[in-house]
CSV table of C-alpha atoms in Angstrom, one decimal:
chain,number,residue,atom,x,y,z
A,1,MET,CA,0.0,0.0,0.0
A,2,GLU,CA,2.8,2.4,1.0
A,3,TYR,CA,4.5,1.5,-2.3
A,4,ASP,CA,1.4,2.5,-4.3
A,5,ILE,CA,1.1,5.8,-2.4
A,6,TYR,CA,4.7,6.5,-3.1
A,7,HIS,CA,4.4,6.0,-6.8
A,8,PHE,CA,1.1,7.9,-6.9
A,9,TRP,CA,2.7,11.0,-5.4
A,10,ARG,CA,5.8,10.6,-7.5
A,11,SER,CA,3.7,10.7,-10.6
A,12,VAL,CA,1.7,13.7,-9.3
A,13,MET,CA,4.8,15.6,-8.4
A,14,ALA,CA,6.8,14.7,-11.6
A,15,ILE,CA,7.8,17.6,-13.7
A,16,LYS,CA,5.1,18.2,-16.3
A,17,ILE,CA,6.7,20.8,-18.6
A,18,SER,CA,10.3,21.7,-19.4
A,19,ILE,CA,10.6,25.3,-20.7
A,20,ILE,CA,13.8,25.9,-22.6
A,21,VAL,CA,15.2,29.4,-23.1
A,22,PRO,CA,18.3,29.8,-25.2
A,23,VAL,CA,20.2,32.8,-23.8
A,24,TYR,CA,22.7,35.0,-25.6
A,25,ASN,CA,23.2,38.5,-24.2
A,26,LEU,CA,20.3,41.0,-24.1
A,27,GLU,CA,20.3,40.8,-20.3
A,28,TYR,CA,17.9,43.8,-20.2
A,29,LEU,CA,15.3,41.8,-22.0
A,30,LEU,CA,16.1,38.5,-20.3
A,31,LEU,CA,14.7,39.8,-17.0
A,32,LYS,CA,11.3,40.4,-18.5
A,33,CYS,CA,11.3,37.1,-20.3
A,34,VAL,CA,12.2,35.0,-17.2
A,35,ASP,CA,9.8,36.9,-14.9
A,36,SER,CA,7.0,36.2,-17.3
A,37,ILE,CA,7.8,32.5,-17.1
A,38,LEU,CA,8.1,32.3,-13.4
A,39,SER,CA,4.8,34.2,-13.1
A,40,GLN,CA,2.9,31.4,-14.9
A,41,THR,CA,-0.4,30.2,-13.4
A,42,PHE,CA,0.8,26.7,-14.3
A,43,THR,CA,3.6,26.0,-11.8
A,44,ASN,CA,4.7,22.4,-12.3
A,45,PHE,CA,7.6,23.1,-14.7
A,46,GLU,CA,11.4,23.3,-14.9
A,47,LEU,CA,12.9,26.3,-16.5
A,48,ILE,CA,16.1,25.5,-18.4
A,49,LEU,CA,18.2,28.6,-19.1
A,50,VAL,CA,20.9,27.7,-21.6
A,51,ASN,CA,23.6,30.4,-21.5
A,52,ASP,CA,25.2,30.2,-25.0
A,53,GLY,CA,28.5,31.9,-24.2
A,54,SER,CA,27.0,35.3,-23.5
A,55,THR,CA,29.5,38.2,-23.4
A,56,ASP,CA,27.4,40.4,-21.1
A,57,ASN,CA,26.0,39.6,-17.6
A,58,SER,CA,23.3,37.2,-18.9
A,59,GLY,CA,25.1,34.2,-17.5
A,60,GLU,CA,25.2,35.7,-14.0
A,61,VAL,CA,21.6,36.8,-14.3
A,62,CYS,CA,20.7,33.1,-15.0
A,63,ASP,CA,22.6,31.9,-12.0
A,64,GLU,CA,20.8,34.5,-9.7
A,65,TYR,CA,17.4,33.2,-10.9
A,66,ALA,CA,18.6,29.6,-10.1
A,67,LYS,CA,19.4,30.7,-6.5
A,68,LEU,CA,15.9,32.3,-6.1
A,69,ASP,CA,13.8,29.6,-7.6
A,70,SER,CA,14.5,25.8,-7.4
A,71,ARG,CA,12.6,25.3,-10.7
A,72,VAL,CA,15.4,27.1,-12.6
A,73,LYS,CA,18.2,25.1,-14.0
A,74,VAL,CA,21.2,26.7,-15.8
A,75,ILE,CA,23.4,25.3,-18.5
A,76,HIS,CA,26.6,27.2,-19.4
A,77,LYS,CA,28.1,26.4,-22.8
A,78,GLU,CA,30.4,27.8,-25.4
A,79,ASN,CA,28.6,29.8,-28.1
A,80,GLY,CA,27.1,27.6,-30.7
A,81,GLY,CA,23.9,29.3,-31.8
A,82,VAL,CA,20.3,29.0,-30.9
A,83,ALA,CA,19.9,25.5,-32.4
A,84,SER,CA,22.6,24.1,-30.2
A,85,SER,CA,21.1,25.8,-27.2
A,86,ARG,CA,17.7,24.3,-27.8
A,87,ASN,CA,19.3,20.9,-28.3
A,88,ALA,CA,21.3,21.2,-25.0
A,89,GLY,CA,18.0,22.0,-23.3
A,90,LEU,CA,16.2,19.1,-24.9
A,91,ASP,CA,19.0,16.7,-23.8
A,92,ALA,CA,18.6,17.9,-20.2
A,93,ALA,CA,14.8,18.1,-20.1
A,94,LYS,CA,12.8,15.9,-17.7
A,95,GLY,CA,9.3,17.1,-18.4
A,96,LYS,CA,6.7,15.1,-20.3
A,97,TYR,CA,6.0,18.2,-22.4
A,98,ILE,CA,8.4,20.7,-24.0
A,99,GLY,CA,8.0,24.4,-24.5
A,100,PHE,CA,10.4,27.1,-25.9
A,101,VAL,CA,10.7,30.8,-25.2
A,102,ASP,CA,13.3,33.1,-26.8
A,103,ASN,CA,15.2,35.2,-24.3
A,104,ASP,CA,14.1,38.6,-25.9
A,105,ASP,CA,10.4,37.6,-25.8
A,106,TYR,CA,7.9,37.2,-23.1
A,107,ILE,CA,4.6,35.4,-22.5
A,108,ASN,CA,1.1,35.7,-21.0
A,109,GLU,CA,0.7,34.4,-17.5
A,110,PHE,CA,-1.9,31.9,-18.7
A,111,MET,CA,0.1,30.6,-21.7
A,112,PHE,CA,1.4,27.2,-20.4
A,113,GLU,CA,-1.8,26.6,-18.4
A,114,THR,CA,-3.9,27.1,-21.5
A,115,LEU,CA,-1.6,25.0,-23.7
A,116,TYR,CA,-1.3,22.2,-21.1
A,117,ASN,CA,-5.0,22.0,-20.4
A,118,ASN,CA,-5.8,21.7,-24.0
A,119,ILE,CA,-3.1,19.2,-24.9
A,120,ILE,CA,-4.4,17.0,-22.0
A,121,ALA,CA,-8.1,17.5,-22.6
A,122,HIS,CA,-7.9,16.6,-26.3
A,123,SER,CA,-5.1,14.0,-26.2
A,124,SER,CA,-3.0,16.1,-28.6
A,125,ASP,CA,0.6,15.8,-29.6
A,126,MET,CA,1.1,19.5,-29.9
A,127,ALA,CA,-0.8,22.6,-28.8
A,128,VAL,CA,-0.4,25.9,-30.6
A,129,CYS,CA,-1.4,29.5,-29.7
A,130,ASP,CA,-1.3,32.8,-31.6
A,131,PHE,CA,1.6,35.3,-31.1
A,132,GLN,CA,1.8,39.1,-31.3
A,133,LYS,CA,4.7,41.2,-32.6
A,134,VAL,CA,5.6,44.0,-30.2
A,135,ASP,CA,8.4,46.5,-29.8
A,136,GLU,CA,10.7,46.8,-26.8
A,137,VAL,CA,8.7,49.5,-25.0
A,138,GLN,CA,5.2,48.5,-25.9
A,139,CYS,CA,3.0,47.8,-22.8
A,140,VAL,CA,1.1,44.6,-23.0
A,141,ASP,CA,-1.3,43.2,-20.4
A,142,THR,CA,0.1,39.8,-19.7
A,143,LYS,CA,-2.1,39.1,-16.6
A,144,ASN,CA,-5.3,38.6,-18.5
A,145,ALA,CA,-6.3,36.2,-21.3
A,146,ASP,CA,-9.4,35.6,-23.4
A,147,SER,CA,-11.2,32.6,-21.9
A,148,HIS,CA,-13.7,32.4,-24.8
A,149,TYR,CA,-11.2,31.4,-27.5
A,150,LYS,CA,-11.9,29.2,-30.5
A,151,ILE,CA,-10.2,25.8,-30.8
A,152,GLN,CA,-9.5,23.9,-33.9
A,153,HIS,CA,-8.0,20.4,-34.2
A,154,PHE,CA,-5.8,19.2,-37.1
A,155,ASN,CA,-4.8,15.8,-38.2
A,156,THR,CA,-1.3,15.3,-39.6
A,157,LYS,CA,-2.0,16.3,-43.2
A,158,GLU,CA,-4.2,19.2,-42.2
A,159,ALA,CA,-1.4,20.5,-39.9
A,160,LEU,CA,1.2,20.2,-42.6
A,161,ASN,CA,-0.9,22.0,-45.1
A,162,GLN,CA,-0.9,25.0,-42.7
A,163,LEU,CA,2.7,25.5,-43.8
A,164,TYR,CA,1.3,26.7,-47.1
A,165,THR,CA,-1.3,29.2,-45.8
A,166,PRO,CA,-1.0,32.9,-44.8
A,167,ASN,CA,-0.8,31.6,-41.2
A,168,TYR,CA,2.3,29.5,-41.8
A,169,LEU,CA,4.5,31.3,-39.3
A,170,THR,CA,2.2,30.2,-36.5
A,171,PHE,CA,3.0,26.6,-37.3
A,172,VAL,CA,6.7,27.1,-38.2
A,173,CYS,CA,7.9,29.0,-35.1
A,174,PRO,CA,8.9,26.8,-32.2
A,175,TRP,CA,8.1,29.0,-29.3
A,176,ASN,CA,4.3,29.4,-29.4
A,177,LYS,CA,3.7,25.7,-28.7
A,178,LEU,CA,3.7,22.9,-26.2
A,179,TYR,CA,5.0,19.5,-27.5
A,180,LYS,CA,4.8,16.0,-26.2
A,181,SER,CA,8.5,15.4,-25.3
A,182,ASP,CA,8.6,12.1,-27.2
A,183,LEU,CA,8.3,14.1,-30.5
A,184,PHE,CA,11.9,15.0,-29.9
A,185,ASP,CA,13.1,11.4,-29.4
A,186,GLU,CA,14.6,11.4,-32.9
A,187,ILE,CA,14.6,15.1,-33.8
A,188,ARG,CA,17.0,17.9,-33.0
A,189,TYR,CA,17.5,21.4,-34.3
A,190,GLU,CA,20.0,22.0,-37.1
A,191,ASN,CA,22.6,24.7,-36.8
A,192,SER,CA,21.3,27.3,-39.3
A,193,ILE,CA,19.6,30.6,-39.2
A,194,ASN,CA,16.5,28.8,-40.4
A,195,ASP,CA,16.5,26.0,-37.9
A,196,ASP,CA,12.8,26.5,-37.3
A,197,GLU,CA,12.1,25.7,-41.0
A,198,THR,CA,14.2,22.6,-40.9
A,199,VAL,CA,12.4,21.0,-38.0
A,200,ALA,CA,8.7,22.2,-38.1
A,201,HIS,CA,7.5,19.8,-40.8
A,202,LYS,CA,9.3,16.9,-39.1
A,203,LEU,CA,7.5,17.5,-35.8
A,204,LEU,CA,4.1,18.0,-37.6
A,205,TYR,CA,4.6,14.8,-39.6
A,206,ILE,CA,4.8,12.7,-36.5
A,207,SER,CA,2.0,14.5,-34.7
A,208,LYS,CA,-1.3,12.7,-35.1
A,209,LYS,CA,-3.3,15.6,-33.6
A,210,VAL,CA,-2.5,19.3,-33.3
A,211,THR,CA,-4.7,21.6,-31.3
A,212,TYR,CA,-4.7,25.3,-32.4
A,213,ILE,CA,-5.9,27.8,-29.8
A,214,TYR,CA,-7.1,31.1,-31.3
A,215,THR,CA,-5.8,33.4,-28.7
A,216,THR,CA,-2.6,35.5,-28.3
A,217,LEU,CA,-0.4,34.2,-25.5
A,218,TYR,CA,3.1,34.8,-26.8
A,219,TYR,CA,4.8,38.2,-27.4
A,220,TYR,CA,7.5,38.3,-30.0
A,221,VAL,CA,9.7,41.4,-29.5
A,222,GLN,CA,11.0,43.1,-32.6
A,223,ARG,CA,14.1,44.9,-31.4
A,224,GLU,CA,14.9,48.3,-33.0
A,225,GLU,CA,18.4,47.2,-34.0
A,226,SER,CA,17.1,44.2,-35.9
A,227,GLN,CA,14.4,46.2,-37.6
A,228,THR,CA,16.8,48.9,-38.8
A,229,ASN,CA,19.5,46.4,-39.9
A,230,SER,CA,18.0,45.2,-43.2
A,231,THR,CA,21.3,44.3,-44.8
A,232,PHE,CA,21.2,41.1,-46.8
A,233,HIS,CA,23.6,38.5,-45.3
A,234,ILE,CA,24.8,35.3,-46.9
A,235,ASN,CA,23.4,33.2,-44.1
A,236,ARG,CA,19.9,34.2,-45.3
A,237,LEU,CA,20.4,31.7,-48.1
A,238,ASP,CA,19.9,29.0,-45.4
A,239,ALA,CA,16.2,29.6,-46.0
A,240,VAL,CA,16.5,28.2,-49.5
A,241,TYR,CA,18.3,25.1,-48.2
A,242,ALA,CA,15.7,24.6,-45.5
A,243,LEU,CA,12.9,24.7,-48.0
A,244,LYS,CA,14.8,22.4,-50.3
A,245,ALA,CA,15.2,19.9,-47.4
A,246,ARG,CA,11.5,20.0,-46.8
A,247,GLU,CA,10.8,19.3,-50.5
A,248,VAL,CA,13.1,16.3,-50.4
A,249,PHE,CA,11.5,15.1,-47.2
A,250,PHE,CA,8.0,15.0,-48.7
A,251,ARG,CA,9.4,13.5,-51.9
A,252,GLU,CA,11.1,10.6,-50.0
A,253,LYS,CA,8.0,10.1,-47.8
A,254,GLY,CA,5.8,9.7,-51.0
A,255,GLU,CA,3.6,12.6,-49.9
A,256,SER,CA,2.8,13.8,-53.5
A,257,GLU,CA,0.4,16.6,-52.6
A,258,LEU,CA,2.6,18.1,-49.9
A,259,HIS,CA,5.6,17.6,-52.2
A,260,GLN,CA,4.0,19.6,-54.9
A,261,LYS,CA,3.3,22.5,-52.5
A,262,ALA,CA,6.8,22.3,-51.0
A,263,LEU,CA,8.3,22.3,-54.5
A,264,LYS,CA,6.5,25.4,-55.6
A,265,HIS,CA,7.3,27.2,-52.4
A,266,TYR,CA,11.0,26.2,-52.8
A,267,MET,CA,11.0,27.5,-56.4
A,268,GLU,CA,9.6,30.9,-55.5
A,269,LYS,CA,12.0,31.4,-52.6
A,270,PHE,CA,14.9,30.1,-54.7
A,271,PHE,CA,14.6,32.8,-57.3
A,272,TRP,CA,13.8,35.5,-54.7
A,273,TYR,CA,16.9,34.8,-52.6
A,274,TYR,CA,19.2,34.0,-55.5
A,275,TYR,CA,18.8,37.4,-57.0
A,276,LEU,CA,18.8,39.2,-53.7
A,277,ALA,CA,22.1,37.7,-53.0
A,278,LYS,CA,23.5,38.4,-56.4
A,279,SER,CA,22.3,42.1,-56.2
A,280,ASN,CA,23.5,42.7,-52.6
A,281,LEU,CA,26.6,40.6,-52.1
A,282,GLU,CA,30.1,40.4,-53.7
A,283,ASP,CA,32.4,37.5,-54.2
A,284,ILE,CA,29.7,34.8,-53.8
A,285,ASP,CA,30.2,32.8,-57.0
A,286,ARG,CA,30.9,29.7,-55.1
A,287,GLU,CA,27.8,30.1,-52.9
A,288,LEU,CA,25.6,30.8,-55.9
A,289,LYS,CA,27.0,27.7,-57.6
A,290,ASP,CA,26.2,25.6,-54.6
A,291,LEU,CA,22.7,27.0,-54.5
A,292,LYS,CA,22.2,26.2,-58.2
A,293,ARG,CA,23.0,22.6,-57.5
A,294,THR,CA,19.9,22.4,-55.3
A,295,PHE,CA,17.9,23.8,-58.2
A,296,ASP,CA,19.3,21.2,-60.6
A,297,ASP,CA,18.1,18.4,-58.3
A,298,SER,CA,14.6,19.8,-58.3
A,299,LEU,CA,14.3,20.8,-62.0
A,300,ILE,CA,12.8,17.5,-63.3
A,301,TYR,CA,10.1,17.7,-60.6
A,302,LEU,CA,9.4,21.3,-61.3
A,303,LEU,CA,8.9,20.5,-65.0
A,304,LYS,CA,6.4,17.7,-64.0
A,305,HIS,CA,4.6,19.9,-61.5
A,306,LYS,CA,0.9,20.3,-62.6
A,307,GLY,CA,0.5,23.4,-60.5
A,308,ILE,CA,3.2,25.4,-62.2
A,309,GLY,CA,2.3,27.1,-65.5
A,310,TRP,CA,4.2,26.5,-68.8
A,311,LYS,CA,5.6,30.1,-68.6
A,312,GLN,CA,7.1,29.4,-65.2
A,313,LYS,CA,8.5,26.1,-66.4
A,314,LEU,CA,10.0,27.8,-69.4
A,315,MET,CA,11.7,30.3,-67.2
A,316,CYS,CA,13.1,27.5,-65.0
A,317,LEU,CA,14.6,25.9,-68.1
A,318,LEU,CA,15.9,29.2,-69.3
A,319,PHE,CA,17.5,29.9,-66.0
A,320,ARG,CA,19.4,26.6,-66.2
A,321,ILE,CA,20.4,26.8,-69.8
A,322,HIS,CA,21.1,30.6,-70.2
A,323,PRO,CA,21.0,32.6,-67.0
A,324,VAL,CA,21.8,35.9,-68.8
A,325,ILE,CA,18.7,35.7,-71.1
A,326,PHE,CA,16.7,34.6,-68.1
A,327,GLU,CA,17.7,37.7,-66.2
A,328,PHE,CA,16.9,39.9,-69.1
A,329,THR,CA,13.5,38.3,-69.6
A,330,ARG,CA,12.8,38.4,-65.9
A,331,ASP,CA,13.7,42.1,-65.6
A,332,ALA,CA,11.5,42.9,-68.7
A,333,ASN,CA,8.6,41.1,-67.2
A,334,ILE,CA,8.9,43.0,-63.9
A,335,LYS,CA,9.2,46.3,-65.7
A,336,ASN,CA,6.0,45.6,-67.8
A,337,ARG,CA,4.1,44.6,-64.7
A,338,LYS,CA,5.0,47.8,-63.0
A,339,ASN,CA,4.1,49.8,-66.1
A,340,ARG,CA,0.6,48.1,-66.2
A,341,GLN,CA,0.1,48.9,-62.5
A,342,THR,CA,1.0,52.6,-62.9
A,343,GLY,CA,-0.9,52.9,-66.2
A,344,ILE,CA,2.2,53.8,-68.2
């Protein structure tokens, strides 16, 4: 009898949620982030702060929180990027469910209670809420939440198709969600600027049921420096490689409908980023050559794609055979389109 009681209480007191926060500098925003997590109405969680080699006082701030609250665990590591920080948190996590918060963002007090209650009530693999973009000084009431929210359930295919809707960011971003921890048994984040894109479809693919909660509980902070710094960097090409990986993933899984959508999405982004890079960067011949190889691999599938018109297919062929003529034709088409819009 005592044995049964012991195991009963052990199961009751076991950590339900592991909340992972990758930390790199920005100590002035970290305080608000951590305070919003420790103020959650749902209290049975561990907070894993992963200090990714911060060069300011963020590491010390993390340690101070650990002294004040036993739920806080701190991992100090060499700088390796947000993906490696999330992975370090996943490796250390003990919770049955996993949540992520970025260290410059903050959350509503009811976020994890709402996500947890819904994932339990509906036996879901993942619960998703809406997020709101805010600036650093914007005042948001995080102590109240709409209790009359709409809920929608998606099966695997329905959830994956959300990646090709105007609401796709809600399903790609890692931090407005609660996941069953076993979704990460075989999945880790990849070290790229678009690590979200490389993992989102894999998690959705093994989720039999996803519950979407139509209420804003996560606040994504758009920092002034990141908004004003619009310079195109070479690592933004990672987005193309991420979408290429998704196209290959669906192709290998035999998911023809999803593969068609992924292929078209990849093609559109390929041309967009290819010419952004070519127009804004110097000495990138090798990078563009590598990028072209991903296009070559997809060309035969693009030409077979029923959802891509013959003009687009012709442009794809032209790009591969004679890029100079392709550029001339593309620029002429853009100019004609602008002239039609302005009535010239």
